[in-house]
């Protein structure tokens, strides 16, 4: 949050199509990396593990999401922002134990007495992967570019909106002066880029950072190769200040079909699978007890929601899109809310691998977790929902259909991700529940939900974000300032929500340094979102994922006690991962399939350029 999902940019996502149309590799050169030993042929009918080049240990992660951009200024999807965390350092990181701020690129930080000036000491032992030293000027340039170039602020502009000036008095000193106090100064989730590489970029809205490899960075891994809708390959940064990763290579391999990714894990073709972003109950059950496979499950950092089109508009006041006007009535939104049996969603769709939804922030983040009072609770109550619809003037006709102000029966279009089985399953329940109210529903499952979402051409949509330990980002995407400047632009907004009361509370929490007082304001914001009825948080899904123990000896979860591996608030999992064959330099069983190998699964490749360079994904993809 994720801009997520989808800092959620990262909303994230966001939030760019969630999955672009797959293109088969047409040229022989595009599959030059294919290792024949990994292919099933008449003479070799059983696909085998491919050995990494030169005996390198490779950890291959199967993902069900494609990259939206490799530019830190544009990327908002969970996969993209996770990769960028591996390649670029932030000023601070989150401790994997309890998520408190720990040194990253900055070794220490100190505010002035009035909290309007923050001074960071930049570590002297960090260097870019091309050998240049990392300095405070790189950080100053990164923040200043976001402050002065609207395109560079696409993904993470909310973090610098309150900055007055940024300077680097010395190579190890960064000074940020604020317009007013800002509580996120130890949680600036912004990748710092090398000025000497990025200063020549002409148009940040079009530069995706995906044409020249290796990409110069200072994180634990160096991004060395990428094929859209196919794979991302990284190598260990042996000079990383915190210590080099144990695996030589890390590959994120895209599978459009989640079952195919799970099958690849069973066969040892990949080392790890997280699903979409979690494994389904059936997939998890099928893997438990399997030889050499460990299923990890812990409280998730995501919420799963149903978002209502509040009437898409831009900051210039211009309205666009074609959301059903009945949804502008809060009584109608609340009625739809009360017609959703969230307990049934948990029991029947997630089969217990989730917690029933309430507020906007998952219970994993206990400081900010909020739930409605008994009198406020919009619990499952179809009878009361029908009363609200009657009061709003949407009564049933002779055929039992609710009729809109235009005399036509209500029929809501619900955007659904074609590759997400949860969306499809919940959609069928919505059709049943709303049908009993006399409301029709069309489930619009698409590979690319982004285009209609950005255009405001939907009534409701499945939504969700990964929330960071500091919730500022996912709160910011519902402010009026996050709306696009004009209908032709792309804003940081998740769902076009713009509410004056919410904005006032957002400004208050951002300026509040007292943690208890700030938490109380955040909970007021969640309460406001809940009452407005634009966001129906149905569930907090668990993180359910699996890896091969014959390839990965150990790997760190976040939180350490019981947490997730994929999509962490940091790089801890992949940086800490130890190969099963850690005592040997040969590939052996510790290597996952090398990029380009086709083993019973068609590798999806992309041609051409990104069609959504500045597109937000649907929020569920944000970090």
CSV table of N, CA, C and O in Angstrom, one decimal, residues 446-538:
chain,number,residue,atom,x,y,z
A,446,UNK,N,-12.2,-9.3,-16.1
A,446,UNK,CA,-11.3,-8.9,-17.1
A,446,UNK,C,-9.9,-9.2,-16.8
A,446,UNK,O,-9.5,-9.1,-15.6
A,447,UNK,N,-9.1,-9.4,-17.8
A,447,UNK,CA,-7.6,-9.4,-17.5
A,447,UNK,C,-7.1,-8.0,-17.2
A,447,UNK,O,-6.2,-7.9,-16.4
A,448,UNK,N,-7.7,-7.1,-17.8
A,448,UNK,CA,-7.3,-5.7,-17.6
A,448,UNK,C,-8.5,-4.9,-17.1
A,448,UNK,O,-9.4,-4.5,-17.8
A,449,UNK,N,-8.5,-4.8,-15.7
A,449,UNK,CA,-9.6,-4.0,-15.1
A,449,UNK,C,-9.2,-2.5,-15.0
A,449,UNK,O,-10.0,-1.7,-14.7
A,450,UNK,N,-7.9,-2.2,-15.3
A,450,UNK,CA,-7.4,-0.8,-15.1
A,450,UNK,C,-8.1,0.2,-16.0
A,450,UNK,O,-8.5,1.3,-15.5
A,451,UNK,N,-8.3,-0.1,-17.3
A,451,UNK,CA,-8.8,0.9,-18.2
A,451,UNK,C,-10.2,1.3,-17.8
A,451,UNK,O,-10.4,2.6,-17.7
A,452,UNK,N,-11.1,0.4,-17.6
A,452,UNK,CA,-12.4,0.9,-17.1
A,452,UNK,C,-12.4,1.6,-15.7
A,452,UNK,O,-13.1,2.5,-15.5
A,453,UNK,N,-11.5,1.1,-14.9
A,453,UNK,CA,-11.4,1.7,-13.5
A,453,UNK,C,-10.9,3.1,-13.6
A,453,UNK,O,-11.5,4.1,-13.1
A,454,UNK,N,-9.9,3.4,-14.4
A,454,UNK,CA,-9.3,4.7,-14.6
A,454,UNK,C,-10.3,5.7,-15.2
A,454,UNK,O,-10.4,6.9,-15.0
A,455,UNK,N,-11.1,5.1,-16.1
A,455,UNK,CA,-12.1,5.9,-16.8
A,455,UNK,C,-13.4,6.1,-16.0
A,455,UNK,O,-14.3,6.8,-16.5
A,456,UNK,N,-13.5,5.5,-14.9
A,456,UNK,CA,-14.7,5.6,-14.0
A,456,UNK,C,-15.9,4.8,-14.6
A,456,UNK,O,-17.0,5.1,-14.3
A,457,UNK,N,-15.6,3.8,-15.5
A,457,UNK,CA,-16.7,3.1,-16.2
A,457,UNK,C,-17.0,1.8,-15.5
A,457,UNK,O,-16.6,0.7,-16.0
A,458,UNK,N,-17.5,1.9,-14.3
A,458,UNK,CA,-17.9,0.7,-13.5
A,458,UNK,C,-18.8,1.2,-12.4
A,458,UNK,O,-18.9,2.4,-12.1
A,459,UNK,N,-19.5,0.3,-11.8
A,459,UNK,CA,-20.4,0.6,-10.6
A,459,UNK,C,-19.7,0.2,-9.3
A,459,UNK,O,-19.6,1.0,-8.4
A,460,UNK,N,-19.2,-1.0,-9.2
A,460,UNK,CA,-18.5,-1.5,-8.1
A,460,UNK,C,-17.3,-2.3,-8.6
A,460,UNK,O,-17.3,-2.7,-9.8
A,461,UNK,N,-16.3,-2.5,-7.7
A,461,UNK,CA,-15.1,-3.2,-8.2
A,461,UNK,C,-14.5,-3.9,-7.0
A,461,UNK,O,-14.5,-3.4,-5.9
A,462,UNK,N,-13.9,-5.1,-7.2
A,462,UNK,CA,-13.1,-5.8,-6.1
A,462,UNK,C,-11.8,-5.0,-5.9
A,462,UNK,O,-11.2,-4.7,-6.9
A,463,UNK,N,-11.5,-4.7,-4.7
A,463,UNK,CA,-10.4,-3.8,-4.4
A,463,UNK,C,-9.6,-4.4,-3.2
A,463,UNK,O,-10.1,-5.3,-2.5
A,464,UNK,N,-8.4,-3.9,-3.0
A,464,UNK,CA,-7.7,-4.3,-1.8
A,464,UNK,C,-6.3,-3.8,-1.9
A,464,UNK,O,-5.8,-3.5,-2.9
A,465,UNK,N,-5.6,-3.6,-0.7
A,465,UNK,CA,-4.3,-3.1,-0.7
A,465,UNK,C,-3.5,-3.9,0.4
A,465,UNK,O,-4.0,-4.4,1.4
A,466,UNK,N,-2.2,-3.9,0.2
A,466,UNK,CA,-1.3,-4.3,1.2
A,466,UNK,C,-0.9,-3.1,2.0
A,466,UNK,O,-0.5,-2.0,1.5
A,467,UNK,N,-1.1,-3.1,3.3
A,467,UNK,CA,-0.9,-2.0,4.2
A,467,UNK,C,0.5,-2.0,4.8
A,467,UNK,O,1.0,-3.0,5.3
A,468,UNK,N,1.2,-0.8,4.8
A,468,UNK,CA,2.5,-0.7,5.5
A,468,UNK,C,2.3,-0.5,7.0
A,468,UNK,O,1.2,-0.1,7.4
A,469,UNK,N,3.4,-0.7,7.7
A,469,UNK,CA,3.3,-0.5,9.2
A,469,UNK,C,2.9,1.0,9.5
A,469,UNK,O,2.1,1.2,10.5
A,470,UNK,N,3.3,1.9,8.7
A,470,UNK,CA,2.8,3.3,8.8
A,470,UNK,C,1.7,3.4,7.7
A,470,UNK,O,2.0,3.2,6.5
A,471,UNK,N,0.4,3.7,8.1
A,471,UNK,CA,-0.7,3.6,7.1
A,471,UNK,C,-0.9,4.8,6.3
A,471,UNK,O,-1.8,4.9,5.5
A,472,UNK,N,0.0,5.8,6.3
A,472,UNK,CA,-0.2,7.1,5.7
A,472,UNK,C,-0.5,6.9,4.2
A,472,UNK,O,-1.4,7.5,3.7
A,473,UNK,N,0.2,6.0,3.5
A,473,UNK,CA,0.0,5.9,2.1
A,473,UNK,C,-1.4,5.5,1.7
A,473,UNK,O,-2.1,6.1,0.9
A,474,UNK,N,-1.9,4.4,2.3
A,474,UNK,CA,-3.2,3.9,2.0
A,474,UNK,C,-4.3,4.8,2.4
A,474,UNK,O,-5.4,4.8,1.9
A,475,UNK,N,-4.0,5.7,3.4
A,475,UNK,CA,-5.0,6.7,3.8
A,475,UNK,C,-5.0,7.9,2.8
A,475,UNK,O,-6.0,8.4,2.5
A,476,UNK,N,-3.8,8.2,2.2
A,476,UNK,CA,-3.7,9.3,1.3
A,476,UNK,C,-4.4,9.1,0.0
A,476,UNK,O,-4.8,10.1,-0.7
A,477,UNK,N,-4.6,7.8,-0.4
A,477,UNK,CA,-5.2,7.6,-1.8
A,477,UNK,C,-6.7,7.9,-1.8
A,477,UNK,O,-7.3,7.8,-2.8
A,478,UNK,N,-7.3,8.3,-0.6
A,478,UNK,CA,-8.7,8.6,-0.6
A,478,UNK,C,-8.9,10.1,-0.4
A,478,UNK,O,-10.0,10.6,-0.1
A,479,UNK,N,-7.8,10.9,-0.5
A,479,UNK,CA,-7.9,12.3,-0.3
A,479,UNK,C,-8.3,13.0,-1.6
A,479,UNK,O,-8.0,12.5,-2.7
A,480,UNK,N,-8.8,14.2,-1.5
A,480,UNK,CA,-9.2,14.9,-2.7
A,480,UNK,C,-8.0,15.3,-3.5
A,480,UNK,O,-8.0,15.3,-4.8
A,481,UNK,N,-6.8,15.5,-2.9
A,481,UNK,CA,-5.6,15.8,-3.6
A,481,UNK,C,-5.1,14.7,-4.4
A,481,UNK,O,-4.2,14.9,-5.3
A,482,UNK,N,-5.6,13.4,-4.2
A,482,UNK,CA,-5.1,12.3,-4.9
A,482,UNK,C,-5.9,12.1,-6.3
A,482,UNK,O,-5.5,11.3,-7.1
A,483,UNK,N,-6.9,12.9,-6.5
A,483,UNK,CA,-7.7,12.8,-7.7
A,483,UNK,C,-6.8,13.2,-8.9
A,483,UNK,O,-5.9,14.0,-8.7
A,484,UNK,N,-7.1,12.7,-10.1
A,484,UNK,CA,-6.3,13.2,-11.2
A,484,UNK,C,-6.6,14.7,-11.5
A,484,UNK,O,-7.7,15.2,-11.2
A,485,UNK,N,-5.6,15.4,-12.0
A,485,UNK,CA,-5.7,16.8,-12.3
A,485,UNK,C,-6.9,17.1,-13.2
A,485,UNK,O,-7.7,18.0,-13.1
A,486,UNK,N,-6.9,16.3,-14.3
A,486,UNK,CA,-8.0,16.4,-15.3
A,486,UNK,C,-8.4,15.0,-15.6
A,486,UNK,O,-7.7,14.0,-15.3
A,487,UNK,N,-9.5,14.8,-16.3
A,487,UNK,CA,-9.9,13.4,-16.7
A,487,UNK,C,-8.9,12.7,-17.5
A,487,UNK,O,-8.9,11.4,-17.6
A,488,UNK,N,-8.0,13.4,-18.2
A,488,UNK,CA,-7.1,12.8,-19.1
A,488,UNK,C,-5.8,12.3,-18.3
A,488,UNK,O,-5.0,11.6,-18.8
A,489,UNK,N,-5.7,12.8,-17.1
A,489,UNK,CA,-4.5,12.5,-16.3
A,489,UNK,C,-4.8,11.3,-15.4
A,489,UNK,O,-5.9,10.8,-15.2
A,490,UNK,N,-3.7,10.7,-14.8
A,490,UNK,CA,-3.8,9.6,-13.9
A,490,UNK,C,-3.4,10.1,-12.5
A,490,UNK,O,-2.3,10.6,-12.3
A,491,UNK,N,-4.3,10.1,-11.5
A,491,UNK,CA,-4.0,10.5,-10.2
A,491,UNK,C,-3.5,9.4,-9.3
A,491,UNK,O,-3.4,8.2,-9.7
A,492,UNK,N,-3.3,9.7,-8.0
A,492,UNK,CA,-2.9,8.7,-7.1
A,492,UNK,C,-4.1,8.0,-6.4
A,492,UNK,O,-4.0,7.2,-5.5
A,493,UNK,N,-5.3,8.5,-6.8
A,493,UNK,CA,-6.5,8.0,-6.1
A,493,UNK,C,-6.7,6.6,-6.4
A,493,UNK,O,-6.4,6.0,-7.4
A,494,UNK,N,-7.3,5.9,-5.4
A,494,UNK,CA,-7.7,4.5,-5.6
A,494,UNK,C,-9.1,4.5,-6.2
A,494,UNK,O,-9.3,3.7,-7.1
A,495,UNK,N,-10.0,5.3,-5.7
A,495,UNK,CA,-11.4,5.1,-6.1
A,495,UNK,C,-12.2,6.4,-6.2
A,495,UNK,O,-13.4,6.4,-6.0
A,496,UNK,N,-11.5,7.5,-6.4
A,496,UNK,CA,-12.1,8.8,-6.7
A,496,UNK,C,-12.9,9.3,-5.5
A,496,UNK,O,-13.7,10.2,-5.6
A,497,UNK,N,-12.6,8.8,-4.3
A,497,UNK,CA,-13.3,9.4,-3.1
A,497,UNK,C,-12.7,10.8,-2.8
A,497,UNK,O,-11.5,11.0,-2.8
A,498,UNK,N,-13.6,11.7,-2.4
A,498,UNK,CA,-13.2,13.0,-2.1
A,498,UNK,C,-14.2,13.5,-1.0
A,498,UNK,O,-15.4,13.8,-1.4
A,499,UNK,N,-13.8,13.6,0.2
A,499,UNK,CA,-14.6,14.0,1.3
A,499,UNK,C,-13.9,15.0,2.2
A,499,UNK,O,-12.8,14.7,2.7
A,500,UNK,N,-14.5,16.2,2.4
A,500,UNK,CA,-13.8,17.3,3.2
A,500,UNK,C,-13.5,16.8,4.6
A,500,UNK,O,-12.4,17.1,5.1
A,501,UNK,N,-14.4,16.2,5.3
A,501,UNK,CA,-14.2,15.7,6.6
A,501,UNK,C,-13.0,14.8,6.7
A,501,UNK,O,-12.1,14.9,7.6
A,502,UNK,N,-12.9,13.8,5.8
A,502,UNK,CA,-11.8,12.9,5.7
A,502,UNK,C,-10.5,13.6,5.5
A,502,UNK,O,-9.5,13.3,6.1
A,503,UNK,N,-10.5,14.6,4.6
A,503,UNK,CA,-9.3,15.3,4.3
A,503,UNK,C,-8.8,16.1,5.5
A,503,UNK,O,-7.6,16.1,5.7
A,504,UNK,N,-9.7,16.6,6.3
A,504,UNK,CA,-9.3,17.4,7.5
A,504,UNK,C,-8.6,16.4,8.5
A,504,UNK,O,-7.6,16.8,9.1
A,505,UNK,N,-9.2,15.2,8.6
A,505,UNK,CA,-8.6,14.3,9.5
A,505,UNK,C,-7.3,13.8,9.0
A,505,UNK,O,-6.3,13.5,9.8
A,506,UNK,N,-7.2,13.6,7.7
A,506,UNK,CA,-5.9,13.2,7.1
A,506,UNK,C,-4.8,14.2,7.5
A,506,UNK,O,-3.7,13.8,7.9
A,507,UNK,N,-5.1,15.5,7.3
A,507,UNK,CA,-4.1,16.5,7.6
A,507,UNK,C,-3.7,16.5,9.1
A,507,UNK,O,-2.5,16.7,9.4
A,508,UNK,N,-4.6,16.2,9.9
A,508,UNK,CA,-4.4,16.2,11.4
A,508,UNK,C,-3.5,15.0,11.7
A,508,UNK,O,-2.5,15.2,12.5
A,509,UNK,N,-3.7,13.8,11.2
A,509,UNK,CA,-2.9,12.7,11.6
A,509,UNK,C,-1.5,12.8,11.1
A,509,UNK,O,-0.5,12.4,11.7
A,510,UNK,N,-1.4,13.4,9.9
A,510,UNK,CA,0.0,13.6,9.3
A,510,UNK,C,0.8,14.5,10.1
A,510,UNK,O,2.1,14.3,10.2
A,511,UNK,N,0.2,15.5,10.8
A,511,UNK,CA,1.0,16.5,11.6
A,511,UNK,C,1.1,16.1,13.1
A,511,UNK,O,1.7,16.8,13.8
A,512,UNK,N,0.6,14.9,13.4
A,512,UNK,CA,0.6,14.6,14.9
A,512,UNK,C,1.7,13.6,15.2
A,512,UNK,O,1.7,12.5,14.7
A,513,UNK,N,2.6,14.0,16.0
A,513,UNK,CA,3.8,13.2,16.4
A,513,UNK,C,3.5,12.3,17.6
A,513,UNK,O,4.1,11.2,17.7
A,514,UNK,N,2.5,12.6,18.4
A,514,UNK,CA,2.2,11.8,19.5
A,514,UNK,C,1.5,10.5,18.9
A,514,UNK,O,0.4,10.6,18.3
A,515,UNK,N,2.1,9.3,19.2
A,515,UNK,CA,1.6,8.1,18.5
A,515,UNK,C,0.2,7.7,18.9
A,515,UNK,O,-0.6,7.3,18.1
A,516,UNK,N,-0.1,7.9,20.2
A,516,UNK,CA,-1.5,7.5,20.6
A,516,UNK,C,-2.5,8.5,20.0
A,516,UNK,O,-3.6,8.0,19.6
A,517,UNK,N,-2.2,9.7,20.0
A,517,UNK,CA,-3.2,10.7,19.4
A,517,UNK,C,-3.3,10.5,17.9
A,517,UNK,O,-4.4,10.6,17.4
A,518,UNK,N,-2.2,10.2,17.3
A,518,UNK,CA,-2.3,10.0,15.8
A,518,UNK,C,-3.1,8.7,15.6
A,518,UNK,O,-3.9,8.7,14.6
A,519,UNK,N,-2.9,7.7,16.3
A,519,UNK,CA,-3.7,6.5,16.1
A,519,UNK,C,-5.2,6.7,16.3
A,519,UNK,O,-6.0,6.2,15.5
A,520,UNK,N,-5.5,7.6,17.2
A,520,UNK,CA,-6.9,7.9,17.4
A,520,UNK,C,-7.5,8.6,16.2
A,520,UNK,O,-8.6,8.3,15.8
A,521,UNK,N,-6.7,9.5,15.6
A,521,UNK,CA,-7.2,10.2,14.4
A,521,UNK,C,-7.3,9.3,13.2
A,521,UNK,O,-8.3,9.4,12.5
A,522,UNK,N,-6.4,8.4,13.1
A,522,UNK,CA,-6.5,7.4,12.0
A,522,UNK,C,-7.7,6.6,12.2
A,522,UNK,O,-8.4,6.3,11.2
A,523,UNK,N,-8.1,6.2,13.4
A,523,UNK,CA,-9.3,5.4,13.6
A,523,UNK,C,-10.5,6.2,13.3
A,523,UNK,O,-11.5,5.7,12.7
A,524,UNK,N,-10.5,7.5,13.5
A,524,UNK,CA,-11.6,8.4,13.1
A,524,UNK,C,-11.7,8.4,11.6
A,524,UNK,O,-12.9,8.4,11.0
A,525,UNK,N,-10.6,8.4,10.9
A,525,UNK,CA,-10.6,8.3,9.4
A,525,UNK,C,-11.3,7.0,8.9
A,525,UNK,O,-12.1,7.0,8.0
A,526,UNK,N,-10.9,5.9,9.6
A,526,UNK,CA,-11.5,4.6,9.2
A,526,UNK,C,-13.0,4.6,9.5
A,526,UNK,O,-13.8,4.1,8.7
A,527,UNK,N,-13.4,5.2,10.6
A,527,UNK,CA,-14.8,5.3,10.9
A,527,UNK,C,-15.5,6.1,9.8
A,527,UNK,O,-16.6,5.7,9.4
A,528,UNK,N,-14.9,7.2,9.4
A,528,UNK,CA,-15.5,8.0,8.3
A,528,UNK,C,-15.7,7.2,7.0
A,528,UNK,O,-16.7,7.3,6.4
A,529,UNK,N,-14.6,6.5,6.6
A,529,UNK,CA,-14.7,5.7,5.4
A,529,UNK,C,-15.8,4.7,5.5
A,529,UNK,O,-16.5,4.4,4.6
A,530,UNK,N,-15.9,4.1,6.7
A,530,UNK,CA,-16.9,3.0,6.9
A,530,UNK,C,-18.3,3.6,6.8
A,530,UNK,O,-19.2,3.0,6.1
A,531,UNK,N,-18.6,4.7,7.4
A,531,UNK,CA,-19.9,5.3,7.4
A,531,UNK,C,-20.3,5.8,6.0
A,531,UNK,O,-21.5,5.6,5.6
A,532,UNK,N,-19.3,6.2,5.2
A,532,UNK,CA,-19.6,6.7,3.8
A,532,UNK,C,-20.1,5.5,2.9
A,532,UNK,O,-20.8,5.7,2.0
A,533,UNK,N,-19.6,4.3,3.3
A,533,UNK,CA,-20.0,3.2,2.5
A,533,UNK,C,-19.4,3.0,1.2
A,533,UNK,O,-19.9,2.2,0.4
A,534,UNK,N,-18.3,3.7,0.9
A,534,UNK,CA,-17.7,3.6,-0.4
A,534,UNK,C,-16.8,2.3,-0.4
A,534,UNK,O,-16.5,1.8,-1.5
A,535,UNK,N,-16.3,1.9,0.7
A,535,UNK,CA,-15.4,0.8,0.8
A,535,UNK,C,-15.9,-0.3,1.8
A,535,UNK,O,-15.9,0.0,3.0
A,536,UNK,N,-16.3,-1.4,1.3
A,536,UNK,CA,-16.8,-2.5,2.1
A,536,UNK,C,-15.7,-3.5,2.3
A,536,UNK,O,-15.4,-4.3,1.4
A,537,UNK,N,-15.0,-3.4,3.4
A,537,UNK,CA,-13.9,-4.4,3.7
A,537,UNK,C,-14.5,-5.7,4.1
A,537,UNK,O,-15.0,-5.8,5.2
A,538,UNK,N,-14.4,-6.7,3.3
A,538,UNK,CA,-15.1,-7.9,3.6
A,538,UNK,C,-14.2,-8.9,4.3
A,538,UNK,O,-14.7,-9.7,5.1
